[in-house]
Structure formats: C-alpha cells, structure tokens
Tab-separated table of C-alpha atoms in Angstrom:
chain	number	residue	atom	x	y	z
W	477	MET	CA	-6.294	-26.127	-18.829
W	478	THR	CA	-7.989	-24.943	-21.283
W	479	GLU	CA	-10.502	-22.720	-19.830
W	480	GLU	CA	-9.565	-18.994	-20.408
W	481	PHE	CA	-8.713	-16.265	-16.610
W	482	LEU	CA	-8.793	-13.058	-16.532
W	483	GLY	CA	-6.302	-11.487	-14.729
W	484	LYS	CA	-8.638	-10.639	-11.856
W	485	GLN	CA	-9.151	-14.034	-11.759
W	486	ARG	CA	-5.467	-14.798	-11.152
W	487	VAL	CA	-4.668	-12.556	-8.697
W	488	SER	CA	-8.394	-12.489	-7.045
W	489	ALA	CA	-6.304	-16.352	-5.977
W	490	ALA	CA	-3.425	-15.552	-5.080
W	491	PHE	CA	-4.671	-13.373	-2.541
W	492	LYS	CA	-7.299	-15.830	-2.004
W	493	LYS	CA	-4.416	-18.895	-1.208
W	494	THR	CA	-2.881	-16.511	1.050
W	495	PHE	CA	-5.240	-14.900	3.255
W	496	THR	CA	-8.083	-18.361	3.481
W	497	ASP	CA	-6.032	-20.938	2.504
W	498	LYS	CA	-8.178	-21.648	-0.737
W	499	ASP	CA	-5.989	-22.771	-3.849
W	500	PRO	CA	-8.350	-22.007	-6.943
W	501	GLU	CA	-7.329	-24.175	-9.838
W	502	LEU	CA	-5.651	-21.590	-12.376
W	503	ASP	CA	-3.657	-21.704	-15.546
W	504	ARG	CA	-0.382	-20.140	-14.322
W	505	ILE	CA	1.237	-18.025	-12.096
W	506	PRO	CA	-0.656	-14.189	-12.189
W	507	ALA	CA	2.354	-11.558	-13.742
W	508	TYR	CA	2.595	-8.343	-14.621
W	509	ILE	CA	5.127	-5.273	-15.202
W	510	PHE	CA	6.248	-2.317	-13.569
W	511	SER	CA	6.067	-0.332	-17.076
W	512	GLY	CA	5.752	3.572	-17.198
W	513	ALA	CA	8.104	5.589	-19.023
W	514	CYS	CA	9.119	3.181	-21.436
W	515	ASN	CA	5.667	3.053	-22.689
W	516	ALA	CA	5.778	6.228	-24.622
W	517	LYS	CA	7.419	5.207	-27.269
W	518	LEU	CA	4.088	2.797	-27.884
W	519	VAL	CA	2.589	6.434	-28.588
W	520	GLY	CA	4.422	8.172	-29.777
W	521	ALA	CA	5.412	10.637	-27.342
W	522	ASN	CA	8.739	11.055	-25.621
W	523	ILE	CA	9.010	11.059	-21.679
W	524	ARG	CA	8.424	14.419	-20.489
W	525	GLU	CA	5.558	14.487	-23.087
W	526	PHE	CA	4.428	10.479	-21.101
W	527	LEU	CA	5.043	13.279	-18.295
W	528	GLN	CA	3.534	15.796	-18.391
W	529	ASP	CA	0.574	15.504	-19.986
W	530	SER	CA	-1.960	12.868	-18.492
W	531	GLN	CA	-3.751	11.910	-21.821
W	532	VAL	CA	-0.588	10.742	-23.312
W	533	PHE	CA	0.259	9.239	-20.093
W	534	ALA	CA	-3.194	7.552	-20.219
W	535	LYS	CA	-2.478	6.257	-23.620
W	536	ALA	CA	0.024	4.982	-23.338
W	537	GLN	CA	-0.673	2.383	-20.312
W	538	ILE	CA	-4.078	1.388	-22.076
W	539	ALA	CA	-1.501	0.946	-25.136
W	540	ALA	CA	0.582	-1.369	-22.875
W	541	TYR	CA	-2.236	-3.299	-21.410
W	542	GLU	CA	-3.436	-3.924	-24.702
W	543	ARG	CA	0.340	-4.960	-25.587
W	544	TYR	CA	1.721	-7.067	-23.054
W	545	LYS	CA	-1.863	-8.216	-21.176
W	546	PRO	CA	-0.561	-8.090	-17.643
W	547	ASP	CA	-2.899	-9.366	-14.974
W	548	ILE	CA	-2.930	-6.021	-12.935
W	549	MET	CA	-2.035	-2.947	-14.822
W	550	ILE	CA	-0.194	-0.848	-13.308
W	551	MET	CA	0.116	3.149	-13.231
W	552	MET	CA	3.487	4.620	-13.573
W	553	TRP	CA	3.602	7.551	-14.008
W	554	ASP	CA	6.863	8.803	-11.366
W	555	LEU	CA	7.047	9.560	-7.675
W	556	SER	CA	7.940	13.454	-7.993
W	557	MET	CA	3.917	13.830	-8.125
W	558	ASP	CA	3.843	14.986	-4.171
W	559	ILE	CA	7.043	16.717	-3.963
W	560	GLU	CA	6.162	19.354	-6.726
W	561	ALA	CA	2.679	19.931	-5.574
W	562	MET	CA	4.163	20.512	-1.954
W	563	GLY	CA	6.770	23.595	-3.282
W	564	ASN	CA	9.910	21.122	-5.478
W	565	GLU	CA	11.193	22.177	-8.368
W	566	LEU	CA	11.461	19.827	-11.271
W	567	ARG	CA	12.931	19.733	-14.762
W	568	TYR	CA	11.469	17.776	-17.907
W	569	PRO	CA	14.741	16.477	-20.316
W	570	ASP	CA	12.601	15.306	-23.738
W	571	ASP	CA	14.039	11.173	-23.096
W	572	SER	CA	14.478	11.270	-19.407
W	573	MET	CA	13.298	10.516	-15.791
W	574	SER	CA	11.805	14.042	-14.101
W	575	VAL	CA	15.095	15.670	-12.342
W	576	VAL	CA	14.201	17.818	-8.719
W	577	THR	CA	16.561	21.142	-9.132
W	578	LYS	CA	15.323	22.915	-5.948
W	579	GLU	CA	13.653	20.429	-2.791
W	580	PHE	CA	11.532	22.900	-0.784
W	581	LEU	CA	12.871	22.648	2.703
W	582	ALA	CA	16.181	22.064	1.527
W	583	ASP	CA	17.800	25.008	2.387
W	584	ASP	CA	14.989	26.047	5.430
W	585	LYS	CA	13.747	23.380	7.781
W	586	GLY	CA	12.239	26.011	9.376
W	587	LYS	CA	9.921	26.135	6.252
W	588	LEU	CA	8.044	22.997	7.173
W	589	SER	CA	5.173	24.738	9.359
W	590	SER	CA	3.699	26.657	5.461
W	591	LEU	CA	3.895	23.261	3.974
W	592	GLN	CA	0.578	22.406	2.935
W	593	ILE	CA	-0.809	19.095	2.010
W	594	PRO	CA	-1.612	18.827	-1.556
W	595	ASP	CA	-5.222	18.674	-3.151
W	596	PRO	CA	-5.012	15.339	-5.372
W	597	HIS	CA	-8.260	17.250	-6.836
W	598	LYS	CA	-6.584	20.809	-7.936
W	599	ASP	CA	-2.551	20.738	-7.018
W	600	GLY	CA	0.222	20.039	-9.204
W	601	ARG	CA	0.307	16.844	-11.612
W	602	LEU	CA	-1.870	15.022	-8.712
W	603	PRO	CA	-5.261	15.731	-10.511
W	604	GLY	CA	-4.355	14.342	-14.356
W	605	TYR	CA	-2.401	11.401	-12.629
W	606	LEU	CA	-6.178	10.696	-11.227
W	607	ASP	CA	-7.776	11.324	-14.775
W	608	ALA	CA	-5.413	9.685	-16.641
W	609	CYS	CA	-6.449	5.669	-13.837
W	610	ILE	CA	-10.234	6.937	-14.485
W	611	GLU	CA	-10.481	7.468	-18.450
W	612	THR	CA	-7.654	3.559	-17.913
W	613	LYS	CA	-10.229	1.744	-15.944
W	614	LYS	CA	-12.331	2.776	-18.653
W	615	VAL	CA	-10.382	0.447	-21.644
W	616	VAL	CA	-9.047	-2.372	-18.362
W	617	LYS	CA	-11.828	-4.548	-17.882
W	618	ASP	CA	-9.993	-7.610	-17.022
W	619	ALA	CA	-7.503	-7.020	-14.245
W	620	PRO	CA	-7.451	-4.824	-11.669
W	621	VAL	CA	-5.908	-0.928	-12.480
W	622	SER	CA	-3.418	-0.294	-9.968
W	623	ALA	CA	-2.265	3.217	-8.851
W	624	VAL	CA	1.772	3.461	-7.722
W	625	ILE	CA	2.840	6.460	-5.621
W	626	ALA	CA	5.017	7.785	-3.025
W	627	GLY	CA	5.324	6.509	0.100
W	628	PRO	CA	5.340	9.345	3.246
W	629	TRP	CA	9.741	8.607	3.182
W	630	THR	CA	10.105	9.052	-0.352
W	631	ILE	CA	7.596	12.259	0.031
W	632	ALA	CA	10.221	13.470	3.860
W	633	MET	CA	13.333	12.679	1.832
W	634	GLY	CA	12.534	14.581	-1.864
W	635	LEU	CA	11.325	17.941	0.541
W	636	ARG	CA	14.695	18.322	1.801
W	637	GLY	CA	17.281	15.927	0.007
W	638	ALA	CA	18.710	13.279	0.821
W	639	THR	CA	21.530	14.174	3.062
W	640	ASN	CA	19.765	16.868	4.895
W	641	THR	CA	17.226	14.127	5.890
W	642	LEU	CA	20.080	11.314	6.894
W	643	ARG	CA	21.886	14.453	9.724
W	644	ASP	CA	18.775	15.729	10.629
W	645	SER	CA	17.909	12.098	11.585
W	646	ILE	CA	21.205	12.102	13.434
W	647	LYS	CA	20.952	16.148	14.869
W	648	ASP	CA	17.646	16.970	14.650
W	649	PRO	CA	14.988	13.679	15.171
W	650	ASP	CA	12.147	15.813	16.261
W	651	PHE	CA	11.989	17.878	12.807
W	652	ILE	CA	11.183	14.077	11.150
W	653	HIS	CA	8.724	13.064	12.960
W	654	GLU	CA	7.283	15.990	12.211
W	655	LEU	CA	7.865	15.878	8.775
W	656	MET	CA	7.180	12.138	8.142
W	657	GLU	CA	3.576	13.193	9.985
W	658	VAL	CA	2.943	16.043	7.406
W	659	SER	CA	4.227	13.424	3.885
W	660	SER	CA	2.000	10.355	5.453
W	661	GLN	CA	-0.911	12.936	5.719
W	662	ALA	CA	0.074	13.383	1.788
W	663	THR	CA	-0.035	10.005	1.623
W	664	ILE	CA	-3.043	9.344	3.012
W	665	LYS	CA	-5.031	11.723	1.271
W	666	PHE	CA	-4.039	11.297	-2.612
W	667	THR	CA	-4.225	6.875	-1.328
W	668	GLU	CA	-8.105	7.647	-1.068
W	669	ALA	CA	-9.156	10.577	-3.707
W	670	LEU	CA	-7.415	7.091	-5.569
W	671	SER	CA	-9.333	4.489	-4.081
W	672	GLU	CA	-12.377	6.972	-4.033
W	673	ILE	CA	-12.206	5.823	-8.293
W	674	GLY	CA	-11.580	2.744	-7.535
W	675	VAL	CA	-7.684	1.842	-7.771
W	676	GLY	CA	-5.610	-0.226	-5.381
W	677	VAL	CA	-2.520	1.449	-3.849
W	678	GLY	CA	1.213	0.530	-3.544
W	679	PHE	CA	3.185	3.057	-1.690
W	680	SER	CA	7.278	3.361	-3.527
W	681	GLU	CA	9.859	3.596	-0.920
W	682	ALA	CA	13.063	3.660	-2.610
W	683	PRO	CA	15.011	5.531	-0.011
W	684	ALA	CA	13.735	2.707	2.799
W	685	SER	CA	16.301	0.512	1.217
W	686	CYS	CA	19.095	-0.051	3.492
W	687	ASP	CA	21.729	0.083	0.900
W	688	LEU	CA	20.975	3.712	2.384
W	689	ILE	CA	19.576	3.918	5.503
W	690	SER	CA	19.821	1.756	8.541
W	691	PRO	CA	17.439	-0.976	9.951
W	692	LYS	CA	18.048	1.490	12.998
W	693	MET	CA	16.370	4.402	11.147
W	694	TYR	CA	13.700	2.438	9.340
W	695	LYS	CA	12.515	1.110	12.364
W	696	GLU	CA	12.535	5.136	13.955
W	697	PHE	CA	11.586	6.678	11.549
W	698	VAL	CA	9.670	5.050	8.757
W	699	PHE	CA	7.595	2.267	10.152
W	700	PRO	CA	5.597	3.622	12.413
W	701	TYR	CA	4.240	5.780	9.534
W	702	HIS	CA	3.800	3.306	7.259
W	703	LYS	CA	1.623	1.146	9.818
W	704	LYS	CA	-0.044	4.499	10.547
W	705	ILE	CA	-1.358	4.954	6.830
W	706	VAL	CA	-1.576	0.850	6.735
W	707	ASP	CA	-4.078	0.706	9.785
W	708	HIS	CA	-6.195	4.194	8.452
W	709	PHE	CA	-7.195	2.688	5.507
W	710	LYS	CA	-7.861	-1.162	6.845
W	711	ALA	CA	-9.837	0.626	8.903
W	712	LYS	CA	-11.929	1.082	6.353
W	713	LYS	CA	-11.577	-2.356	4.655
W	714	ILE	CA	-8.571	-1.435	2.056
W	715	GLY	CA	-5.522	-3.073	1.418
W	716	VAL	CA	-2.387	-1.362	0.699
W	717	GLY	CA	1.008	-2.774	-1.017
W	718	LEU	CA	4.425	-1.695	-0.156
W	719	HIS	CA	7.785	-1.784	-2.777
W	720	VAL	CA	10.887	-1.430	-1.243
W	721	CYS	CA	14.390	-1.350	-3.435
W	722	GLY	CA	17.523	-2.187	-3.000
W	723	ASN	CA	18.113	-4.126	-0.376
W	724	ALA	CA	15.882	-5.403	1.769
W	725	ASN	CA	16.771	-8.078	3.558
W	726	PRO	CA	17.335	-6.644	7.386
W	727	ILE	CA	13.440	-5.255	7.509
W	728	LEU	CA	11.899	-7.654	5.622
W	729	GLU	CA	9.936	-8.791	9.376
W	730	ASP	CA	8.977	-4.508	9.679
W	731	LEU	CA	7.698	-5.130	6.869
W	732	VAL	CA	5.599	-7.743	6.985
W	733	LYS	CA	4.391	-6.680	10.892
W	734	THR	CA	3.153	-3.329	8.813
W	735	GLY	CA	0.026	-5.132	7.689
W	736	VAL	CA	0.288	-4.078	3.833
W	737	SER	CA	-2.067	-7.031	2.282
W	738	ASN	CA	0.799	-7.414	-0.744
W	739	LEU	CA	4.841	-6.020	-0.454
W	740	SER	CA	7.371	-6.553	-3.315
W	741	VAL	CA	10.697	-6.512	-2.948
W	742	ASP	CA	14.070	-5.665	-5.560
W	743	SER	CA	16.244	-8.339	-7.030
W	744	GLY	CA	18.213	-6.806	-3.838
W	745	SER	CA	16.327	-8.678	-1.960
W	746	ASP	CA	16.371	-13.072	-0.858
W	747	LEU	CA	12.693	-13.705	-2.662
W	748	ALA	CA	13.289	-16.989	-0.561
W	749	ARG	CA	13.734	-14.993	2.307
W	750	ALA	CA	11.126	-13.243	1.391
W	751	ALA	CA	8.496	-15.930	0.995
W	752	GLU	CA	9.022	-17.524	4.262
W	753	VAL	CA	8.625	-14.046	6.239
W	754	THR	CA	5.215	-13.078	3.683
W	755	ARG	CA	3.913	-16.626	3.668
W	756	GLY	CA	0.682	-16.461	4.829
W	757	LYS	CA	1.002	-12.613	6.086
W	758	ALA	CA	1.037	-10.722	2.493
W	759	VAL	CA	0.724	-12.012	-0.888
W	760	LEU	CA	4.822	-11.890	-2.263
W	761	ILE	CA	5.570	-10.075	-5.216
W	762	GLY	CA	8.808	-9.974	-6.681
W	763	ASN	CA	11.375	-9.861	-8.577
W	764	VAL	CA	13.465	-10.139	-11.565
W	765	PRO	CA	15.879	-7.884	-11.969
W	766	THR	CA	14.901	-5.007	-14.169
W	767	GLU	CA	18.566	-5.074	-16.192
W	768	MET	CA	16.761	-8.897	-17.765
W	769	PHE	CA	14.736	-6.459	-19.765
W	770	LEU	CA	18.249	-6.018	-21.684
W	771	ALA	CA	18.887	-9.454	-22.414
W	772	ASP	CA	20.687	-10.312	-24.875
W	773	SER	CA	18.413	-13.376	-25.130
W	774	LYS	CA	15.386	-14.834	-23.729
W	775	GLU	CA	16.802	-17.728	-22.078
W	776	GLU	CA	18.814	-15.391	-19.615
W	777	MET	CA	15.123	-14.164	-19.049
W	778	LYS	CA	13.524	-17.014	-18.982
W	779	ALA	CA	16.549	-18.567	-16.232
W	780	SER	CA	15.734	-15.774	-14.297
W	781	ILE	CA	12.109	-16.102	-14.198
W	782	LYS	CA	12.103	-20.058	-13.847
W	783	GLU	CA	15.053	-18.892	-10.811
W	784	CYS	CA	12.428	-16.774	-8.804
W	785	ILE	CA	9.420	-18.958	-9.424
W	786	GLU	CA	11.401	-21.275	-8.019
W	787	LYS	CA	11.820	-19.308	-4.223
W	788	ALA	CA	8.440	-18.418	-3.859
W	789	THR	CA	6.848	-20.226	-1.857
W	790	ASN	CA	4.444	-22.575	-3.130
W	791	ASP	CA	1.606	-22.616	0.065
W	792	SER	CA	1.051	-18.729	-0.616
W	793	GLY	CA	0.017	-16.481	-3.343
W	794	TYR	CA	3.344	-15.052	-5.170
W	795	LEU	CA	2.843	-12.861	-7.790
W	796	LEU	CA	5.420	-13.113	-10.701
W	797	ALA	CA	7.211	-8.752	-11.340
W	798	PRO	CA	10.401	-7.232	-12.610
W	799	GLY	CA	11.760	-5.944	-8.768
W	800	CYS	CA	11.295	-2.697	-9.983
W	801	GLU	CA	10.353	-0.553	-12.996
W	802	VAL	CA	11.350	-1.571	-16.144
W	803	PRO	CA	14.230	0.704	-17.995
W	804	THR	CA	13.094	3.265	-20.185
W	805	ILE	CA	15.322	2.226	-22.986
W	806	ALA	CA	13.817	-1.361	-22.535
W	807	PRO	CA	12.592	-3.132	-26.224
W	808	PRO	CA	9.142	-3.435	-26.200
W	809	GLU	CA	9.748	-6.808	-26.886
W	810	LYS	CA	12.210	-8.220	-24.283
W	811	ILE	CA	8.069	-7.216	-22.246
W	812	ASP	CA	6.519	-9.167	-25.080
W	813	TRP	CA	9.598	-11.876	-23.461
W	814	PHE	CA	8.625	-11.075	-20.265
W	815	MET	CA	4.733	-11.838	-20.329
W	816	GLN	CA	5.190	-14.692	-23.181
W	817	LEU	CA	7.725	-16.983	-20.776
W	818	ALA	CA	4.872	-16.138	-17.594
W	819	GLU	CA	2.704	-18.608	-19.524
W	820	GLU	CA	5.253	-20.633	-20.490
W	821	VAL	CA	7.303	-21.390	-17.179
W	822	GLY	CA	4.478	-20.247	-14.527
W	823	SER	CA	2.691	-22.853	-15.820
W	824	TYR	CA	0.573	-24.828	-13.157
W	825	SER	CA	-0.431	-27.266	-16.359
C-alpha cells in the first residue's frame, strides 16, 4: 500500500469503525503518545519552565509533533491547572512535576461555599493552556489536537485531599456530592472554552482507579457526574473522552455507560476485556505500559505493542497508545521507537 494517510484520517476511521461499522482502507492502526513534560528537553527547557510558561509548553508540543508525528497531538500540561486556579498552592521544582503544598479545602470544608468556578480566560494558568492549544493548532494541520484536563473527581480530591475525601465519602457523603457539583461545573466550563477553539477534550481521572476507590464509590460519587458532563456535551454534539489510571476492570461497564466517545485504559486494566465492553460503543485506547519507554531493547517494546494489538478488538475502532503519560525521564529515542513500531507492527499491509 503506497498511499500516504494523515493522522486525522486514521483517527476518523477508528471512530467510523466503532459507531458506523464502516471500515475504511488504511495503512495502519492509528497511534499516538501521551507526552507532556518529557518534551521539555526537545526545546532545551526544564520542567518548571515547561509548566509555567505557555509559550515553552506550545513550542515543546510542536517540537514533539514534528519529531514523532503522532496521529493525535495531545496537549499534556499537568492536571493541577484547575485546582490551582481554584485556590490550591503549588510548588514547581526545576526537574519534576508540580507539587501541591496547600489544598484549598484541606482544613475547612466550610470554605466550599466560597469556592469560585474558574474562568478559563482569566484565572491561573488556564488562559495559557488555551493559548498553547491555539498556537499548536496553527502548526499541526494533519492530526487532531486534543486536550487532557482534570475530571471532576480529580479536581474534588485535589481540593480536599485524598484522605479527607475518602473519609468524607463515609461520614459526610452530602458534602462530597456538593463538592462534585462544583468540580463538575469547573470541568464543563473549561471544556466549553476548549471546544470553542476546536480542540478535542479527554478527562483524566487517576483517583477514580479501583486501586484507590471501590466500585461502589465510583457508582455513587463519580459516575453520576461523569454522565452529567458527557450528556451536557452530547446535547451540543460534542464527544468527550475519559482516561482512568491503574485498575479499572471492575468499573469498565460503568465507564462505557457514561456515554464517552472514547475510553483510555492504563496497563493495570485488562485490554481484552476492555475491548469486549467498548465494542461498538466507544473507541478503545491503550495500553502499552509506560515502563516500555525506559525499556532496554526495542524488541521488548515491540513485544508489548504486539500484545496490545492482538488483544484489542478487530471489529471496532482502536487507537494504540501508552497506558498513561510517558515518563518525564524517557529518552526521545525510545519515543521514536514507539511510533516506528506502531508503523511496523500495526500495519494493515
């Protein structure tokens, strides 16, 4: 097959295959990388500069696209943008991700009544993120540009703290529901701003993993708000995606029932089972272990990619991707491997 396909064509084909049963002829399975702070080194910046300067962020993501040519360009900054704009205090080390030093609701949940929904055009780093997305879209024409932002459970737990949130879910569930209403509105407002500039959106919900909360907790405190957000955007004919870190096996059916258009699962989840659950209902994304980007050999990564492709359904859409964000210390050469192997192992020819 000699025809040259664009990333946006491969991605569109995966969605058509999932939701219309149409199977356009393509060269290979679509593939992309969750690469954020690891891209800082491509423009000679440290991680603090990458996270605090939206122009550095945009330049790094554009450099990553031009080097790796993923089928989707992910705008992965960090997941603390919302909580910082809502009152959390952060510290920015030179060469590691931001660290929360003070949670807005940690000592006084009564402050919830004073919590403001941030304005994506004015508050914190949110405007910088929008600017970086706009700048990246000006350059990246052949692939979709997609945002990764915090979902409502990530925001809620970030504002209150993990231990307090888990305790409140037992002792004060009404408070958790009130907090989730506020955090959901924050997610909706940010997503609307991103949609207005033509950027796709996926919510990352690491704390929704069943490594941290029970399936019962997900159904009671998280699922209703995921569905509410998805329904809000479905009414506007906008699809949204969802990523859950770690083990999502016990809640896979619930995640699909939210109505998300695509579901990204980490290496802690069973990809074959996820393929069964998402078939015809959501595009499946995943789930090459991120440690493969630190692998000693290309063959080791190749075996992992091949295993994912073999597990993924062949009668519905599938996007090959890492299970989570590429480690900040990953050498660019090993990210090169991933896209090279995606072409080799994922080829339809």
